[in-house]
Short mmCIF file of C-alpha atoms in Angstrom, two decimals:
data_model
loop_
_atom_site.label_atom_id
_atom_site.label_comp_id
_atom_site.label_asym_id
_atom_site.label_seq_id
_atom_site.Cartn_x
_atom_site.Cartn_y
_atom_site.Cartn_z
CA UNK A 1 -32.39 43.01 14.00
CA UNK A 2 -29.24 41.16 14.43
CA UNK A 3 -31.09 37.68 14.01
CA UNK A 4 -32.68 39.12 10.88
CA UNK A 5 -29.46 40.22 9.66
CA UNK A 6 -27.78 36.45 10.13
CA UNK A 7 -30.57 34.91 8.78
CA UNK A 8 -31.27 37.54 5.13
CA UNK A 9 -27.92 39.39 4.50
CA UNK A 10 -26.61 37.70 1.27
CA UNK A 11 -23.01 38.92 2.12
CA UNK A 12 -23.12 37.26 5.09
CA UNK A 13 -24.41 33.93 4.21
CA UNK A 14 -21.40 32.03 3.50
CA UNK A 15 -19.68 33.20 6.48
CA UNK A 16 -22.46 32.49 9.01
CA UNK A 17 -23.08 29.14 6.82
CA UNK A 18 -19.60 27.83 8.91
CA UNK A 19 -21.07 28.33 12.11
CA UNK A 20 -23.84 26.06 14.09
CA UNK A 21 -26.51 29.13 14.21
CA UNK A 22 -28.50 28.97 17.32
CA UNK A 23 -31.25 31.36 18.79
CA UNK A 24 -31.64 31.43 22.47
CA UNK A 25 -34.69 32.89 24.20
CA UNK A 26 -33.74 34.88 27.61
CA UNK A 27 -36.32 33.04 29.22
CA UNK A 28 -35.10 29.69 28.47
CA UNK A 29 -33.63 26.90 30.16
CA UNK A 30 -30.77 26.93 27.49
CA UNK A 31 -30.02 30.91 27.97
CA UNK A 32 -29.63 29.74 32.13
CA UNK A 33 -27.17 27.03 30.99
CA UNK A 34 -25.24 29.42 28.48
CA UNK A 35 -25.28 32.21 31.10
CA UNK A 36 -24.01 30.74 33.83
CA UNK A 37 -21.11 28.26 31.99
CA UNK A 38 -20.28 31.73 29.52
CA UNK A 39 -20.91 35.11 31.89
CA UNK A 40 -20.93 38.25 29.88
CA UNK A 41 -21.04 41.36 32.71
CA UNK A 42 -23.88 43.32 32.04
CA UNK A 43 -28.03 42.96 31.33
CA UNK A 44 -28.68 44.24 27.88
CA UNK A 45 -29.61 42.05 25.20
CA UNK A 46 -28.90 40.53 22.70
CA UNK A 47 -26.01 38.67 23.89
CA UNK A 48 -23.44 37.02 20.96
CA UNK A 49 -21.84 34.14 21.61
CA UNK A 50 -19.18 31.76 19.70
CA UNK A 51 -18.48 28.43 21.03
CA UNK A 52 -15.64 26.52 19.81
CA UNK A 53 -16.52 22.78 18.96
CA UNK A 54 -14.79 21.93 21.74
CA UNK A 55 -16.76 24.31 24.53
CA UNK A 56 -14.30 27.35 24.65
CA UNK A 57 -15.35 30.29 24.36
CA UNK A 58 -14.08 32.61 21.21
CA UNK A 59 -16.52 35.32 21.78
CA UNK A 60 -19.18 36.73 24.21
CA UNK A 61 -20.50 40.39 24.52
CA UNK A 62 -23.77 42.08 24.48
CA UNK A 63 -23.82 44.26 21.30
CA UNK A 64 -26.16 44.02 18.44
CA UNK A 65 -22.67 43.98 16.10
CA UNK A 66 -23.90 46.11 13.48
CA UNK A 67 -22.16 47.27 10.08
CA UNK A 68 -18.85 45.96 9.37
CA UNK A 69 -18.47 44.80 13.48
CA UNK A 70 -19.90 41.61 12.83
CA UNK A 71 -18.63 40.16 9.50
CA UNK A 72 -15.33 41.31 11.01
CA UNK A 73 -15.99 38.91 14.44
CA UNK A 74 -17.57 36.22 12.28
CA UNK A 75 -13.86 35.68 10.31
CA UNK A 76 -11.88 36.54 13.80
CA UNK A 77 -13.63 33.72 15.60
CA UNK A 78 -14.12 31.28 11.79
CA UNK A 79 -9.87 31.82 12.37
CA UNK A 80 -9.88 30.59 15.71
CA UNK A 81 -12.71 27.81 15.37
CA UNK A 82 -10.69 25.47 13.64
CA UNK A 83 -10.92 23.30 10.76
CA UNK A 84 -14.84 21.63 10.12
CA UNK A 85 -15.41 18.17 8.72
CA UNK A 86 -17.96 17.11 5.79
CA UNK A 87 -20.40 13.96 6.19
CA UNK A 88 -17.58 11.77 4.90
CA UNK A 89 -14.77 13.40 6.68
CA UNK A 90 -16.76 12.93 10.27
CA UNK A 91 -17.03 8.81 9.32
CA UNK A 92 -13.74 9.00 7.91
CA UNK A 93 -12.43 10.21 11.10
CA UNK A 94 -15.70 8.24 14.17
CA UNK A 95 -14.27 4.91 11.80
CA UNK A 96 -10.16 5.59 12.58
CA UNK A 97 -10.35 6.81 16.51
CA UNK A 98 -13.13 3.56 17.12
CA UNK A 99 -10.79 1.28 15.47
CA UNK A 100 -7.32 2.97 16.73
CA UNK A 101 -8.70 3.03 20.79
CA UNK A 102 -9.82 -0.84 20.35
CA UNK A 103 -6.49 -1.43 18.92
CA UNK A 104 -4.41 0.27 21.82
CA UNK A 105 -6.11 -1.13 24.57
CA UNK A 106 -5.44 -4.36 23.39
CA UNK A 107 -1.93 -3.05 23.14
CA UNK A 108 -1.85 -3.49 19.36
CA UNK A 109 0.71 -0.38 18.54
CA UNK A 110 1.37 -0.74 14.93
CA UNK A 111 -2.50 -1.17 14.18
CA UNK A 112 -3.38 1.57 16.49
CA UNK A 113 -0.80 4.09 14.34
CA UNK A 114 -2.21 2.19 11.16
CA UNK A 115 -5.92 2.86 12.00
CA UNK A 116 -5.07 6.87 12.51
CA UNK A 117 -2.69 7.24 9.06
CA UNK A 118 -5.87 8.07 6.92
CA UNK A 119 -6.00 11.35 9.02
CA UNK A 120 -3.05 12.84 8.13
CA UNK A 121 -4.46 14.28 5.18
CA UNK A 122 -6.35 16.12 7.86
CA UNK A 123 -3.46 17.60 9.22
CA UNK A 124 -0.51 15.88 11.42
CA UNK A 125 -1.71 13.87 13.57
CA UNK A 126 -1.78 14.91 17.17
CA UNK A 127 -2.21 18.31 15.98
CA UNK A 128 -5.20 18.43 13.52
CA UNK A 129 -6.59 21.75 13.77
CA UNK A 130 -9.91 21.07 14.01
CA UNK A 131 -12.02 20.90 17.40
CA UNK A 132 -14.79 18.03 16.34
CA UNK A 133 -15.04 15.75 19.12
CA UNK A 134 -13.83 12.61 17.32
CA UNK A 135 -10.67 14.60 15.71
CA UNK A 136 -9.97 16.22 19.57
CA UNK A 137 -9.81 11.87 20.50
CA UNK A 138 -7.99 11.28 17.35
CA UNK A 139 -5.24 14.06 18.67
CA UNK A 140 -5.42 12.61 22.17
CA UNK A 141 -4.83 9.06 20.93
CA UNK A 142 -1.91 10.26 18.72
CA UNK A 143 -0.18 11.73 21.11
CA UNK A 144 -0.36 8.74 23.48
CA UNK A 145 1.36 6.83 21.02
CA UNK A 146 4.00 9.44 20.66
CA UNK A 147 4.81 9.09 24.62
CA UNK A 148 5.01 5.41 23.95
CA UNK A 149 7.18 5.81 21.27
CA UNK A 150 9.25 8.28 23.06
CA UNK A 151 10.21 5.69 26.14
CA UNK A 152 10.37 2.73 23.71
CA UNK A 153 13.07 5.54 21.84
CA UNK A 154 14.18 6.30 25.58
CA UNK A 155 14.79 2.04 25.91
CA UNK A 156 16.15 1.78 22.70
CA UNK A 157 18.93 4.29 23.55
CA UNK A 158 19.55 2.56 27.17
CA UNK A 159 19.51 -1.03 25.86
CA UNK A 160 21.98 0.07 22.76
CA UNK A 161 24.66 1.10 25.41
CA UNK A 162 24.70 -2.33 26.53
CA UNK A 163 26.79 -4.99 24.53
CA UNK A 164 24.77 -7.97 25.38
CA UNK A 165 21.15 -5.92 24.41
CA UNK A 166 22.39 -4.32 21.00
CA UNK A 167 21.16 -6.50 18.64
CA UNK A 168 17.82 -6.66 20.32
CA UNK A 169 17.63 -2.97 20.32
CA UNK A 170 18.64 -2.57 16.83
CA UNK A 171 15.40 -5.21 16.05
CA UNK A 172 13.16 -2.98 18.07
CA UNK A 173 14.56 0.57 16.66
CA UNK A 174 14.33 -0.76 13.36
CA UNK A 175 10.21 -1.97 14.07
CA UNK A 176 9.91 2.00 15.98
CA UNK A 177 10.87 3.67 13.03
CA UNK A 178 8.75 1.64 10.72
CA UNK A 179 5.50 2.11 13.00
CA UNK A 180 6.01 5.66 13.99
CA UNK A 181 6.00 6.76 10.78
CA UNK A 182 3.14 8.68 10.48
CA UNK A 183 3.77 10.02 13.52
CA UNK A 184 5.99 12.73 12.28
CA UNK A 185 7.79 14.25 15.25
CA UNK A 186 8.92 10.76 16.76
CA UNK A 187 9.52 9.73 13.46
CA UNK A 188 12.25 11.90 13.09
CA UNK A 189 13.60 11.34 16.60
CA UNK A 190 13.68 7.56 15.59
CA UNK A 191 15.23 8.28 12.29
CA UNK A 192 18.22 10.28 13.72
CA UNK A 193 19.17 7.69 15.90
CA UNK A 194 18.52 5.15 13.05
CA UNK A 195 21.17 7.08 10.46
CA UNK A 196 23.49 7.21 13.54
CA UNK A 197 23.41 3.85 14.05
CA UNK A 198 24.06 2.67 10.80
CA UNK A 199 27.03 4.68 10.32
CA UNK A 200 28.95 2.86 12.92
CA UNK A 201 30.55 -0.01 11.06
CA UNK A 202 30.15 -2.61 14.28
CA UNK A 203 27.27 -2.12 13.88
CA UNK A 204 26.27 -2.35 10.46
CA UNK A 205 26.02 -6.06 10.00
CA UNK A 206 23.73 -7.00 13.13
CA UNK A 207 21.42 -3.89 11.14
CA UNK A 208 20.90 -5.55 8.03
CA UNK A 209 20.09 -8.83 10.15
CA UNK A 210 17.79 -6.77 12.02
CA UNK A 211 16.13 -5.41 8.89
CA UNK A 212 15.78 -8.65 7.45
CA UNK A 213 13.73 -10.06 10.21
CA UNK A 214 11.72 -6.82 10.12
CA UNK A 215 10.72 -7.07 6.98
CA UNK A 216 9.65 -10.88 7.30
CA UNK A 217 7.63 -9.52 10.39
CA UNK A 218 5.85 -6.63 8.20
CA UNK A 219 5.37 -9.29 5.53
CA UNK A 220 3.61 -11.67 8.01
CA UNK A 221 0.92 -8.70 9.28
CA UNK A 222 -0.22 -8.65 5.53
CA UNK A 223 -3.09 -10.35 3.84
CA UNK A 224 -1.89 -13.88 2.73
CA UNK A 225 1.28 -12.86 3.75
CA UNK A 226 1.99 -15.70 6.73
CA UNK A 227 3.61 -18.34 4.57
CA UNK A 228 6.07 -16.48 2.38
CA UNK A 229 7.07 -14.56 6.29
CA UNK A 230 7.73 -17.94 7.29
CA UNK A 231 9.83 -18.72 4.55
CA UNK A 232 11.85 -16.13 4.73
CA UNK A 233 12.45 -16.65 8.32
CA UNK A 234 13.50 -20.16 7.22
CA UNK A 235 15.69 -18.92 5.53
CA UNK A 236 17.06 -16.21 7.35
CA UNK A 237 17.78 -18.95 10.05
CA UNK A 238 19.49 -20.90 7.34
CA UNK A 239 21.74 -17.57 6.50
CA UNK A 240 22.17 -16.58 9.95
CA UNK A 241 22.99 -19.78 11.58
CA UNK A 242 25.64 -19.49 14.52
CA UNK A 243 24.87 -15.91 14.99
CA UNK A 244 22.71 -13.26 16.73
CA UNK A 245 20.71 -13.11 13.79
CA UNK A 246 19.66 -16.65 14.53
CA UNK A 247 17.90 -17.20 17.74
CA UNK A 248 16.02 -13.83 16.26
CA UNK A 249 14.88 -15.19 13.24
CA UNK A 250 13.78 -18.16 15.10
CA UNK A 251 11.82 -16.56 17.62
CA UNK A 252 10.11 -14.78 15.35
CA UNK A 253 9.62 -18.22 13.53
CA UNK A 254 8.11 -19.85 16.44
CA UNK A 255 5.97 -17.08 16.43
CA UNK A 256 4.39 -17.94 13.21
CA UNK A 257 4.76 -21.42 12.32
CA UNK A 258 4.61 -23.36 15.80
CA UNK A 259 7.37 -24.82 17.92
CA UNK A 260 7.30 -27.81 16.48
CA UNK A 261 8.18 -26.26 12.96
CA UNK A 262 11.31 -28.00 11.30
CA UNK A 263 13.91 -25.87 9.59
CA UNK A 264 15.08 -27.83 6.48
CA UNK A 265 18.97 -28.99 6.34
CA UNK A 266 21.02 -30.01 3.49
CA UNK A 267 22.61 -33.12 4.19
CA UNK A 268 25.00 -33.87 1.70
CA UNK A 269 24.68 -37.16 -0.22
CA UNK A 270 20.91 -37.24 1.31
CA UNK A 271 18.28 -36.84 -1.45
CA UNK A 272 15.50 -34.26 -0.43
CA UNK A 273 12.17 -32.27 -2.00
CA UNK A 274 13.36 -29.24 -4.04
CA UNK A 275 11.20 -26.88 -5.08
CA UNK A 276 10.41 -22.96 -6.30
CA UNK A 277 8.33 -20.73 -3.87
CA UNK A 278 4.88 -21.52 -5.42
CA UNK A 279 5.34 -25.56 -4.66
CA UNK A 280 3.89 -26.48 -8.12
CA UNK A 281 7.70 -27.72 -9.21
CA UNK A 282 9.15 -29.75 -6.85
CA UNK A 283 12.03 -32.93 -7.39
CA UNK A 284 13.01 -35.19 -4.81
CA UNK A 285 16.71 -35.29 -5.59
CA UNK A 286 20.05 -35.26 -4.04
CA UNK A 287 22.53 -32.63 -4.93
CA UNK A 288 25.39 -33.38 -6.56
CA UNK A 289 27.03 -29.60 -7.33
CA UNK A 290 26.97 -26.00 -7.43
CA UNK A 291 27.81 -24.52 -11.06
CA UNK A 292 27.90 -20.76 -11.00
CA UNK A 293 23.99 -19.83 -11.56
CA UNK A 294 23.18 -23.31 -11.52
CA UNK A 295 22.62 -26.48 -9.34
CA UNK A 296 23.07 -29.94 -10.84
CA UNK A 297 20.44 -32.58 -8.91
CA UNK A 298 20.36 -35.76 -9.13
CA UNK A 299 16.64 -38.39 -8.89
CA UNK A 300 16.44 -41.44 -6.68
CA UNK A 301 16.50 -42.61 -10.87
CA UNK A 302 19.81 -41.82 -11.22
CA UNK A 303 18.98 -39.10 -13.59
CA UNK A 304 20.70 -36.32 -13.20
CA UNK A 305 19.01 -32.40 -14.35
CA UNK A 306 20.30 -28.90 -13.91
CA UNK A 307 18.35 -26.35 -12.32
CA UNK A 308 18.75 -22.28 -12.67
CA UNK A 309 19.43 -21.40 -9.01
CA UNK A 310 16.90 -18.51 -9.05
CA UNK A 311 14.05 -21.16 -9.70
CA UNK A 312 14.53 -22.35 -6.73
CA UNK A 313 13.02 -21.28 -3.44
CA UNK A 314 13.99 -18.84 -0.85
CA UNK A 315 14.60 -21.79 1.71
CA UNK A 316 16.57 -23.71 -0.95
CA UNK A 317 18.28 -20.91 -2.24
CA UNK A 318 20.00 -20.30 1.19
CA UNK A 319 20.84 -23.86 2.04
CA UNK A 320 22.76 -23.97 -0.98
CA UNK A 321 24.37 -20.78 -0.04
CA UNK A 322 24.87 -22.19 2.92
CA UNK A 323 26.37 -25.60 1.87
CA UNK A 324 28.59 -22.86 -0.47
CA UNK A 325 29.81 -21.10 2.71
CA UNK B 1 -35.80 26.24 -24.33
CA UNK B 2 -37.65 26.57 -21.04
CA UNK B 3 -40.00 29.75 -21.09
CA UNK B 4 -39.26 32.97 -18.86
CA UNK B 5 -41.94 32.75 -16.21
CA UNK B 6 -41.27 28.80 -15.87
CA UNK B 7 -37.83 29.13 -15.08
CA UNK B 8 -38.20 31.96 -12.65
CA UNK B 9 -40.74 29.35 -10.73
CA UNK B 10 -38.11 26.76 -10.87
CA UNK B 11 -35.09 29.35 -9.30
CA UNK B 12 -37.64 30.61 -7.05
CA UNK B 13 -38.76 26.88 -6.00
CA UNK B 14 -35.14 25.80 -5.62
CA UNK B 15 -34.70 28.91 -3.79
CA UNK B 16 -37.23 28.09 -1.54
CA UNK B 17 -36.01 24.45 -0.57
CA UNK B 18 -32.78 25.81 0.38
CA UNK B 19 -34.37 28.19 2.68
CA UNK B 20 -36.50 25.42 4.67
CA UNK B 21 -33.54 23.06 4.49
CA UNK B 22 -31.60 25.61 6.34
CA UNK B 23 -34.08 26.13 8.23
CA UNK B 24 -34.86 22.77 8.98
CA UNK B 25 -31.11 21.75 9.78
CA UNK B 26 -30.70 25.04 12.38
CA UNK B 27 -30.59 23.38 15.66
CA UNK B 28 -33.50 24.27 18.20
CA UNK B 29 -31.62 23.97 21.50
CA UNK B 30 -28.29 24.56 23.07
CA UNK B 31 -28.04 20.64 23.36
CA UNK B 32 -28.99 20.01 19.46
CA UNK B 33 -26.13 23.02 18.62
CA UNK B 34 -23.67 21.36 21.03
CA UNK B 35 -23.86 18.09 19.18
CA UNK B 36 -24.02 19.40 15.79
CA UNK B 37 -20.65 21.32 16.47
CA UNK B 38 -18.78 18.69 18.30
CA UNK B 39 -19.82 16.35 15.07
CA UNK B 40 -18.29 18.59 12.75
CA UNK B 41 -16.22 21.05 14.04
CA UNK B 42 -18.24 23.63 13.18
CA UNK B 43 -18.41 27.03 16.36
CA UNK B 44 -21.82 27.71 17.87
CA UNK B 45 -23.40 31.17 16.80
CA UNK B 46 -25.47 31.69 19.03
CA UNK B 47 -27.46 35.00 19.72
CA UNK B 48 -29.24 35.76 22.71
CA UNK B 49 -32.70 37.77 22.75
CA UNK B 50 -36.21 37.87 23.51
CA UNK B 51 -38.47 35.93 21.36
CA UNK B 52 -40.76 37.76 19.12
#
């Protein structure tokens, strides 16, 4: 009767349509499995049972449900069984927690948080209400990353309290609150202490530096991105030089380019290559001077030519700031 | 303009393909249902009984 009903009552369909029917016989193996892991006291039949996604048990009685009883369990338990996922929401999500697990056990943060992003139009992550096994990993894996960004946040705070760790801390709070960004909660933790930071006028200078490098570093993770990071670490050597900002720009430089990578000088009286951030114009020339938005050059010729500053490249741009300085 | 009878064949048909796809796409065993729900999030229904 109650089977029948499930299977033929038109009202009912698109209710019972968001559940995984299943019909167990009393004499099956399955009905000794779903006994014993889901009791219900008593021996009448049938028995109704709703199993979340996830195992737990949202309902269990032996009643045959009738009239309004079950439509009205059906919603109570649809309320409780959390959100379901379409054919392109479960590859959506089997693609994201595959590629976000690799990514963390190779300790690879920022593409770990990266991998998960797509699923906060799911809900936030770590707390997606739905109980599909891949979304319950997704959760799980999101809030990992939250504890590590909460002691990194706890590190940050301990390291900022100490003069000779500030700048490095500013570098690493500035990174945090650019990769826990989809992670909302620790997001906002990180933010906080980022606005408080930047309101202290000490500190405001070794931020920008700190941003600077940042930015080269995001630049560098992007597609074709490696050469104009490392010219903008060039130059934010150049800019830097004799600072904190420095030996950070450099290490990060190393990083990219090699130890053995040269950062350009500006010798005056020396000629060198010139040239504007795509390579194709370049002049070997010496400089001769500075003239508000422009730079007067002269060829091994003797010929002299004026050049609009903002031609030039980043790298040149700052070793003529530099030379200005 | 498709006649009377020939659509009511076609509704009936469609109808019909629903039905066995349902059907066809209910899980036979607690295993099957297990896997189907923890690959889309959907709750097991599941009612008890005597075969008939």
């Amino acid at each position: 009767m109650l089977e029948k009903r499930l299977v033929s009552d038109r009202k009912l369909a698109p209710l019972v349509a968001q559940f995984v029917p299943l019909k167990v016989d009393v004499s099956s193996a399955d009905w000794r499995a779903l006994s014993r892991q889901y009791p219900v006291a008593g021996n009448t039949i049938p028995v109704v049972y709703v199993i979340r996604a996830d195992g737990e048990k949202i309902f269990g009685a032996r009643k045959a449900l009738s009239g309004e009883e079950l439509p009205r369990m059906l919603r109570a338990a649809r309320a409780r069984a959390g959100g379901t996922l379409n054919a392109q929401q479960q590859s959506l999500v089997g693609d994201a927690v595959e590629t976000a697990r690799v990514a963390l056990r190779q300790d690879r943060v920022a593409d770990s948080i990266r991998a998960l992003r797509p699923l906060s139009k799911l809900g936030p992550l770590g707390q997606i209400p739905c109980y599909a096994k891949a979304v319950v990993e997704a959760n799980s894996l999101a809030r990992k990353l939250v504890e590590r960004g909460k002691s990194e946040l706890a590190e940050i705070q301990d390291a900022l309290a100490k003069q000779e760790e500030v700048f490095a801390a500013l570098l690493t709070l500035v990174t945090a609150e650019r990769t826990y960004r989809p992670l909302n909660v620790l997001h906002r933790e990180l933010g906080t202490l980022l606005r408080e930071t930047s309101r202290k006028a000490e500190l405001k200078p070794l931020l920008m530096r700190a941003r600077a490098i940042d930015k080269a570093r995001l630049r560098a993770t992007a597609r074709g991105g490696r050469p104009k990071a490392i010219r903008e670490l060039t130059a934010l050597v150049i800019r830097y030089r004799g600072d904190v900002g420095e030996a950070a720009a450099r290490g990060e430089l190393e990083k990219l380019a090699g130890k053995d990578y040269q950062v350009p000088e500006l010798v005056p009286g020396e000629a060198r290559t010139w040239q504007d951030d795509t390579g194709k114009f370049r002049i070997v020339a010496k400089l001769i001077k500075q003239r508000g938005s422009k730079v007067e050059l002269e060829r091994e010729t003797g010929e002299r030519v004026t050049v609009p500053i903002t031609r030039l490249s980043t790298i040149d741009r700052a070793l003529l700031r530099a030379v200005q300085e | 303009m498709i006649r009377q009878p020939v659509q009511t064949l076609l509704i009936l048909a469609v109808v019909a393909v629903h039905h066995c796809a349902a059907v066809a796409a209910a899980p036979r065993s607690l295993a099957a249902a297990q896997n189907l729900a923890q690959q889309t999030g959907r709750a097991i229904l599941a009612v008890a009984g005597r075969d008939t």
